[in-house]
XYZ file of C-alpha atoms in Angstrom:
546
model
C 35.292 -25.711 35.896
C 32.017 -24.066 36.178
C 31.720 -24.584 39.899
C 35.225 -23.561 40.879
C 36.190 -20.471 42.651
C 37.759 -17.920 40.250
C 40.871 -15.771 40.862
C 40.124 -12.176 40.844
C 43.460 -11.007 39.553
C 43.494 -13.471 36.801
C 40.134 -12.690 35.615
C 40.844 -8.931 35.412
C 44.207 -9.736 33.668
C 42.061 -11.782 31.278
C 39.529 -9.040 30.650
C 42.175 -6.292 30.061
C 43.786 -8.775 27.436
C 40.573 -9.224 25.785
C 39.811 -5.493 25.695
C 43.235 -4.643 24.248
C 42.471 -7.399 21.501
C 39.236 -5.694 20.872
C 40.448 -2.004 20.783
C 43.114 -3.418 17.990
C 40.089 -4.747 16.183
C 41.706 -8.287 16.727
C 38.437 -10.025 17.347
C 39.403 -13.369 16.390
C 42.012 -13.337 19.520
C 39.648 -11.528 21.831
C 36.691 -13.863 20.910
C 38.890 -16.874 21.411
C 39.510 -15.965 24.837
C 36.032 -14.783 25.691
C 34.639 -17.977 24.254
C 36.964 -20.372 26.691
C 36.037 -17.973 29.848
C 32.249 -18.339 29.065
C 32.682 -22.078 28.843
C 34.294 -22.134 32.150
C 31.210 -20.458 33.538
C 32.666 -16.955 33.952
C 29.965 -14.470 32.465
C 30.761 -10.891 31.746
C 29.298 -8.223 29.429
C 32.734 -7.616 27.797
C 33.167 -11.261 26.866
C 29.619 -11.527 25.498
C 30.071 -8.467 23.712
C 33.306 -9.485 22.056
C 31.711 -12.945 21.052
C 28.817 -11.377 19.779
C 30.955 -9.289 17.367
C 32.610 -12.329 15.933
C 29.126 -13.885 15.369
C 28.103 -10.761 13.504
C 31.322 -10.985 11.316
C 30.118 -14.549 10.640
C 26.666 -13.203 9.602
C 25.072 -15.084 12.763
C 22.999 -11.934 13.983
C 20.200 -13.852 15.769
C 22.944 -15.542 17.845
C 24.839 -12.115 18.515
C 21.427 -10.493 19.696
C 20.905 -13.588 22.128
C 24.278 -13.045 23.670
C 23.910 -9.200 23.939
C 20.559 -9.464 25.399
C 22.313 -11.769 28.070
C 25.030 -9.026 28.545
C 22.285 -6.328 29.090
C 20.531 -8.555 31.595
C 23.793 -9.124 33.687
C 24.807 -5.397 33.440
C 21.845 -2.947 32.483
C 24.063 0.017 32.932
C 26.964 -1.165 30.666
C 27.081 1.368 27.808
C 29.003 -0.748 25.139
C 26.709 -3.860 25.725
C 23.639 -2.009 25.421
C 24.848 0.144 22.456
C 25.916 -3.016 20.834
C 22.625 -4.544 21.403
C 20.906 -1.480 19.829
C 23.100 -1.752 16.634
C 22.777 -5.421 16.195
C 18.787 -5.275 16.667
C 19.011 -2.600 13.966
C 20.639 -5.051 11.552
C 18.205 -7.611 12.206
C 15.342 -5.239 11.372
C 14.089 -4.845 14.773
C 14.176 -1.184 14.794
C 11.572 -0.400 17.402
C 13.590 -2.367 20.019
C 16.767 -0.938 18.916
C 15.167 2.615 19.496
C 14.345 1.360 22.969
C 17.588 0.336 23.884
C 19.488 3.605 22.754
C 16.678 5.766 24.411
C 17.408 3.918 27.633
C 21.177 4.628 27.352
C 20.412 8.476 26.577
C 18.225 8.442 29.766
C 21.353 7.825 31.719
C 23.769 9.335 29.497
C 22.157 12.278 27.682
C 25.635 13.574 26.276
C 26.562 10.425 24.513
C 26.998 11.969 20.940
C 27.312 8.148 19.314
C 24.061 7.411 21.077
C 22.273 10.309 19.440
C 23.407 9.237 16.153
C 22.333 5.653 16.672
C 18.730 6.924 17.677
C 18.688 8.899 14.471
C 19.563 5.537 12.499
C 16.851 3.517 14.344
C 14.481 6.523 13.730
C 15.492 6.310 9.890
C 14.608 2.664 9.682
C 11.126 3.319 11.162
C 10.607 5.993 8.758
C 10.478 8.918 11.108
C 12.880 11.366 9.224
C 11.917 14.695 11.127
C 12.995 13.014 14.579
C 15.899 11.359 12.891
C 17.293 14.687 11.475
C 16.956 16.216 15.061
C 18.697 13.258 16.553
C 21.658 13.527 14.030
C 21.998 17.390 14.720
C 22.224 16.853 18.343
C 25.018 14.379 17.808
C 26.962 16.619 16.039
C 26.262 19.361 18.654
C 27.963 16.976 21.008
C 30.551 15.728 18.708
C 31.125 17.639 15.533
C 33.274 14.977 14.144
C 30.453 12.391 14.143
C 30.858 10.873 10.723
C 28.007 8.689 10.943
C 25.640 11.677 11.686
C 26.975 13.642 8.770
C 26.250 10.462 6.280
C 22.868 10.008 7.852
C 21.982 13.890 7.358
C 23.109 13.479 3.789
C 20.783 10.267 3.347
C 17.723 12.037 5.261
C 18.068 14.899 2.636
C 18.398 12.632 -0.153
C 15.133 10.701 0.793
C 13.331 14.253 0.873
C 14.538 15.178 -2.454
C 16.668 17.952 -1.016
C 19.687 17.287 -3.068
C 21.339 20.604 -2.511
C 21.343 20.031 1.016
C 22.414 16.211 0.844
C 25.304 17.503 -1.420
C 26.450 19.941 1.154
C 26.672 17.177 3.668
C 27.938 14.373 1.576
C 31.000 16.781 0.260
C 31.803 17.764 3.902
C 32.009 14.029 4.830
C 34.065 13.175 1.688
C 36.538 15.648 2.661
C 37.370 13.991 5.761
C 36.661 10.215 4.810
C 36.998 9.724 0.878
C 34.921 6.766 -0.049
C 32.381 7.024 3.024
C 29.540 4.974 1.537
C 26.442 7.133 2.799
C 27.992 10.284 1.360
C 28.913 8.677 -1.956
C 25.347 7.527 -2.173
C 23.839 10.799 -1.510
C 26.241 12.552 -3.832
C 25.460 10.209 -6.775
C 21.819 10.864 -6.097
C 22.368 14.743 -6.415
C 24.085 14.372 -9.516
C 21.307 12.191 -10.730
C 18.790 14.794 -9.998
C 21.020 17.317 -11.674
C 21.275 15.458 -14.946
C 24.987 14.700 -14.420
C 24.550 11.006 -15.401
C 28.279 10.056 -16.244
C 29.230 11.672 -12.891
C 26.905 9.827 -10.962
C 27.738 6.463 -12.601
C 31.403 7.003 -12.004
C 30.692 7.713 -8.283
C 28.802 4.537 -7.892
C 31.026 2.211 -9.799
C 34.040 3.531 -7.633
C 32.036 2.518 -4.483
C 31.220 -0.676 -6.072
C 34.870 -1.441 -6.442
C 35.893 -0.307 -2.906
C 36.508 -3.343 -0.969
C 35.368 -1.389 2.195
C 31.891 -1.358 1.069
C 29.551 -3.917 2.866
C 26.755 -5.836 1.411
C 24.124 -3.111 2.079
C 26.013 -0.439 0.585
C 26.644 -2.410 -2.381
C 22.929 -3.219 -2.676
C 22.022 0.228 -2.569
C 24.816 1.344 -4.923
C 23.319 -1.028 -7.551
C 19.980 -0.114 -6.923
C 20.900 3.753 -7.487
C 23.005 2.739 -10.415
C 20.015 1.044 -11.930
C 18.128 4.516 -11.737
C 21.156 6.321 -13.224
C 21.245 3.462 -16.218
C 17.403 4.167 -16.547
C 17.653 7.911 -16.916
C 20.235 7.170 -19.468
C 18.049 4.984 -21.323
C 20.123 2.103 -20.850
C 17.450 -0.091 -19.963
C 19.108 -3.757 -20.196
C 21.837 -2.501 -18.127
C 19.454 -0.976 -15.730
C 17.502 -4.133 -15.245
C 20.774 -5.971 -14.535
C 21.541 -3.514 -11.855
C 18.293 -3.687 -10.093
C 18.443 -7.309 -10.207
C 21.687 -7.513 -8.593
C 20.449 -5.019 -6.055
C 17.446 -7.066 -5.313
C 19.325 -10.345 -5.113
C 21.754 -8.770 -2.554
C 18.791 -7.732 -0.440
C 17.133 -11.295 -0.692
C 20.395 -12.390 0.898
C 20.440 -9.728 3.529
C 16.775 -10.010 4.596
C 16.640 -13.878 4.031
C 14.772 -14.156 7.482
C 11.415 -13.100 5.760
C 11.554 -16.222 3.682
C 10.820 -18.278 6.746
C 7.438 -19.031 8.009
C 4.339 -18.180 6.183
C 5.139 -15.694 3.510
C 2.771 -12.692 2.982
C 1.593 -13.973 -0.386
C 0.429 -17.358 1.333
C -1.142 -15.287 3.960
C -3.044 -13.223 1.414
C -4.274 -16.196 -0.316
C -5.368 -17.817 3.009
C -7.315 -14.501 3.807
C -9.079 -14.712 0.527
C -10.100 -18.183 1.173
C -11.147 -17.068 4.766
C -13.555 -14.254 3.050
C -15.036 -16.617 0.629
C -16.020 -19.114 3.739
C -17.813 -16.491 5.842
C -19.478 -14.661 2.718
C -22.745 -16.128 3.757
C -22.643 -14.822 7.282
C -21.784 -11.088 5.995
C -24.729 -10.458 4.145
C -25.770 -6.926 5.105
C -29.249 -7.855 6.438
C -27.329 -10.406 8.680
C -24.692 -8.015 10.148
C -25.482 -6.566 13.626
C -25.515 -2.709 13.757
C -22.420 -1.032 14.376
C -21.460 2.600 15.410
C -19.209 4.557 13.177
C -16.903 6.004 16.161
C -15.498 8.534 14.032
C -13.351 9.845 16.927
C -14.588 13.425 16.376
C -13.630 13.403 12.553
C -16.331 14.890 10.360
C -15.371 12.169 7.851
C -13.117 9.048 7.786
C -11.334 7.865 5.027
C -9.048 4.804 4.353
C -6.811 5.465 1.479
C -5.601 2.016 0.020
C -4.670 0.101 -2.723
C -1.165 -1.448 -3.533
C 2.299 0.014 -3.179
C 3.305 2.263 -5.985
C -0.225 3.019 -7.261
C -0.266 6.431 -6.193
C -1.442 6.431 -2.552
C 1.273 8.766 -1.433
C 0.411 11.457 -4.210
C -3.042 11.177 -3.047
C -2.369 11.735 0.305
C -0.171 14.634 -0.083
C -2.743 16.360 -2.311
C -5.402 15.614 -0.066
C -3.223 17.022 2.989
C -3.113 20.477 1.140
C -6.954 20.702 1.573
C -7.851 23.229 4.764
C -10.465 20.463 5.896
C -8.305 17.611 5.466
C -5.482 15.961 8.223
C -3.722 12.773 7.616
C -1.186 10.691 9.438
C 1.518 9.402 7.209
C 1.426 5.487 7.169
C 1.068 4.760 10.643
C -0.122 1.177 11.744
C -3.400 2.136 13.566
C -5.379 -1.106 13.183
C -2.898 -3.174 15.244
C -5.273 -4.154 18.101
C -7.998 -5.368 15.487
C -5.420 -7.193 13.462
C -4.193 -9.065 16.741
C -7.991 -9.976 17.709
C -9.075 -11.163 14.445
C -6.636 -11.498 11.552
C -3.862 -13.574 12.913
C -3.238 -17.219 11.716
C -5.037 -19.535 11.543
C -7.404 -17.272 9.458
C -10.896 -17.630 10.368
C -13.160 -14.441 9.690
C -15.988 -16.037 11.394
C -15.462 -14.568 14.839
C -15.206 -10.802 13.076
C -18.265 -11.506 11.502
C -20.092 -12.519 14.711
C -18.264 -9.760 16.961
C -20.415 -7.613 19.081
C -20.826 -3.790 19.626
C -18.661 -3.982 22.996
C -15.835 -5.849 21.578
C -15.901 -3.593 18.522
C -16.198 -0.366 20.684
C -12.876 -1.401 22.457
C -11.002 -1.632 19.271
C -12.245 1.482 17.840
C -11.163 3.353 20.720
C -7.788 1.843 20.484
C -7.656 2.855 16.705
C -8.478 6.611 17.808
C -5.958 6.614 20.652
C -3.247 5.709 18.103
C -4.453 8.475 15.900
C -4.225 11.072 19.006
C -0.608 9.628 19.870
C 0.286 10.284 16.176
C -0.318 14.095 16.913
C -3.165 14.693 14.649
C -6.514 16.653 15.920
C -9.283 15.018 13.713
C -11.904 17.029 15.217
C -14.321 18.418 12.576
C -11.985 17.487 9.890
C -11.694 14.850 7.054
C -9.336 12.303 8.479
C -7.398 10.320 5.746
C -5.719 7.235 7.020
C -3.286 6.074 4.214
C -1.705 2.720 4.102
C -1.567 0.846 0.795
C -1.813 -2.613 2.290
C -4.616 -1.858 4.716
C -6.223 -3.379 1.695
C -5.872 -6.612 3.265
C -7.756 -5.300 6.600
C -10.946 -4.429 4.463
C -13.297 -6.978 6.587
C -11.735 -5.470 9.895
C -12.380 -1.635 8.520
C -15.903 -2.799 7.608
C -16.713 -3.907 10.870
C -15.199 -1.115 12.886
C -15.891 1.616 10.434
C -18.987 0.743 8.332
C -19.550 4.288 7.236
C -16.059 5.262 6.348
C -15.247 5.834 3.011
C -12.615 3.999 0.807
C -10.288 5.514 -1.757
C -8.859 2.976 -3.872
C -5.704 3.787 -5.876
C -5.276 1.852 -9.264
C -2.456 1.736 -11.863
C -1.428 -0.065 -14.794
C -0.128 -3.168 -13.063
C 2.829 -3.486 -15.005
C 3.933 -0.090 -14.161
C 3.246 -0.999 -10.601
C 4.966 -4.244 -10.297
C 8.187 -2.788 -12.429
C 8.209 0.225 -9.988
C 7.836 -2.188 -6.832
C 10.957 -3.914 -8.384
C 13.080 -0.834 -9.016
C 12.426 1.003 -5.643
C 13.982 0.365 -2.280
C 11.833 0.106 0.390
C 12.139 -0.271 4.120
C 12.095 -4.082 4.439
C 9.031 -5.983 5.806
C 7.297 -9.247 4.490
C 5.261 -7.543 1.937
C 8.416 -5.484 0.605
C 10.693 -8.703 0.523
C 8.010 -10.091 -1.955
C 8.785 -7.275 -4.271
C 12.444 -8.168 -4.753
C 11.595 -10.363 -7.630
C 9.425 -9.567 -10.624
C 7.341 -12.792 -10.215
C 7.031 -12.162 -6.563
C 5.709 -8.701 -7.043
C 3.493 -9.890 -9.657
C 1.956 -12.782 -7.722
C 1.523 -10.670 -4.625
C -0.293 -7.834 -6.760
C -2.828 -10.619 -8.184
C -3.568 -11.624 -4.884
C -4.089 -8.211 -3.185
C -6.176 -7.267 -5.953
C -8.200 -10.551 -6.288
C -9.001 -10.019 -2.623
C -9.940 -6.261 -2.839
C -12.358 -7.320 -5.491
C -14.032 -9.922 -3.557
C -13.991 -7.717 -0.293
C -15.589 -4.498 -2.311
C -18.483 -6.653 -3.629
C -19.053 -8.218 -0.118
C -18.547 -5.412 2.395
C -20.676 -2.577 1.244
C -18.529 0.214 1.894
C -18.569 3.468 0.131
C -15.883 2.995 -2.443
C -14.024 5.389 -5.220
C -11.138 4.473 -7.367
C -8.557 6.696 -8.536
C -6.946 5.720 -11.519
C -3.129 7.173 -11.579
C -3.170 7.628 -15.619
C -6.243 9.941 -15.411
C -4.955 11.808 -12.663
C -1.838 12.660 -14.735
C -4.030 13.408 -17.491
C -6.736 15.680 -15.905
C -5.326 16.661 -12.539
C -8.065 19.172 -11.631
C -10.850 17.082 -12.957
C -10.049 13.877 -11.025
C -9.552 15.775 -7.859
C -12.694 17.583 -8.098
C -14.324 14.296 -8.322
C -12.413 12.831 -5.251
C -13.406 16.023 -3.235
C -17.049 15.429 -4.226
C -17.030 11.930 -3.037
C -15.468 13.050 0.180
C -17.904 16.007 0.729
C -15.198 18.616 0.126
C -15.374 21.677 -1.952
C -12.490 22.048 -4.493
C -9.344 23.821 -2.825
C -6.399 25.223 -5.086
C -3.891 24.483 -2.322
C -3.855 20.910 -3.241
C -2.009 21.616 -6.145
C 0.972 22.904 -4.225
C 2.104 19.755 -3.078
C 5.742 19.790 -4.079
C 6.779 22.408 -1.359
C 5.074 20.529 1.218
C 6.275 16.960 0.681
C 9.886 17.697 1.803
C 8.708 18.494 5.300
C 6.820 15.281 5.817
C 7.960 12.999 8.816
C 7.870 9.747 6.885
C 9.502 8.967 3.638
C 8.377 6.369 1.005
C 10.059 5.781 -2.158
C 7.600 8.368 -3.754
C 8.780 11.291 -1.493
C 11.848 12.460 -3.437
C 9.974 12.076 -6.728
C 7.092 14.281 -5.664
C 9.315 16.947 -4.579
C 9.843 17.826 -8.243
C 6.081 18.243 -8.746
C 3.368 16.304 -10.961
C 5.425 14.118 -13.259
C 3.779 11.993 -15.842
C 6.677 10.226 -17.032
C 6.127 7.012 -15.016
C 2.762 6.477 -17.134
C 3.756 3.542 -19.344
C 7.318 3.348 -18.192
C 6.870 -0.539 -18.277
C 7.289 -0.559 -22.124
C 10.968 0.052 -21.613
C 11.156 -3.313 -19.968
C 8.987 -5.531 -22.159
C 11.180 -8.503 -22.343
C 11.536 -9.022 -18.492
C 7.920 -8.178 -17.929
C 6.947 -10.730 -20.711
C 6.843 -13.832 -18.531
C 4.619 -12.113 -15.827
C 2.410 -10.527 -18.051
C -0.267 -13.545 -18.044
C -0.453 -13.159 -13.979
C -1.429 -9.339 -14.606
C -3.698 -9.856 -17.627
C -6.920 -9.717 -15.898
C -6.138 -6.667 -14.160
C -4.660 -4.706 -17.344
C -7.908 -3.764 -18.749
C -9.991 -4.236 -15.477
C -13.047 -1.555 -15.385
C -13.445 0.866 -12.577
C -15.200 -0.195 -9.208
C -17.028 2.630 -7.818
C -19.970 2.936 -5.455
């Protein structure tokens, strides 16, 4: 029937029927009609959108994205199709593409309140909390009853550790819609911060018993319940809650289990570094210009997640001679040129000045687009897993200084397991203790070999020593960076809540310097016992400086 002429009136009637079913949320009937019409060769954005909705409900998100992309191709100006595509892209962790589509909508329809809210949620997924907050406030200006915007504003305040504001948004939303998941989670986090553990636990258990809660809501509720039980010293129950949270997240984000894992990539990178080592002797390396982009000093702050990199960045950012750019991907062009699979570091070792100059320029252009003026300042580029880019860093910036954050690996692995990160291949590895421990071992092994080979100026900062002797350790860091001591670095708690990007450390740092995380692993000795052999050689590892 695909080639047959269609009856316009019949098609209009059919579309009206599909729309009526969809508006009543009878997606099964709407999708059945849409599927038949599409099979007959009649393509229309409404039909593709409705069928995509059914696929989403079945968990076939990638198939739904393909249908919605086709709908947008057919009708670029169709608001429901493009909005549905943006929402679906966000569900499959493609937040940058989601942001593109919602911004395209807003260019044509700047007064769509729901589009501003969707933009805000895409920005949250990208870690851009300040911009997200502005989008959600704009959504509420246009539509004071936008529930999603209220919930997201509560979540943003929670991420920043601003629990009083989070409570206000959450209570305002719950007065309208009892049980709204984002609001319940923010209110529970506020109760936890206030020490009202029983109230926090009750809120979370009510949410978990609510049939309306989706898989992501339930995962987040279990994770926060783990934090509540941990605060109550009910460590066995807390570990069970964290495990349930992480297993749910493994299922939600199982696409990251396909292909080469980040652990396999790291081990392949280590093998590639060993293979190229004879070519990397300093005497054999061609000269390279630092290309500091006008900065007085260029610093790469690296390590492993949850080792103290965010704390160090926030501390240094308080120095009047320091600027930083919160965890941006600045080395993209260099990675695409030299660190893609199959891994071979030979071309990087042999790279010439002209090629490196182009990549340095791309790096500093990304810094400029990030809104940071580095001229005459010490520029700190903080990104923990830039550890895996050390060979690239050495070739591009041989005079840069490396600050390497270290912490007891048992506390690191436990903390990675307990915290909820924005998902990516590395964070997916953290969803099991074994995965986090093996990845830690692989990253640290690579760092050891790179440090010995690359000849970079290197200073390690031990988290435990920083907690014991804050001033002494930070004076040493300042000396390494050629900076004088500044007491303003200590006033970080008031600065952290205004940062654009949030990490799992942000809300913690808003409380000030807190040594309670040192040795916290001891409360979880039993579950950590079987991964300890993987971490053994790093537990008593001596410092590596110079």
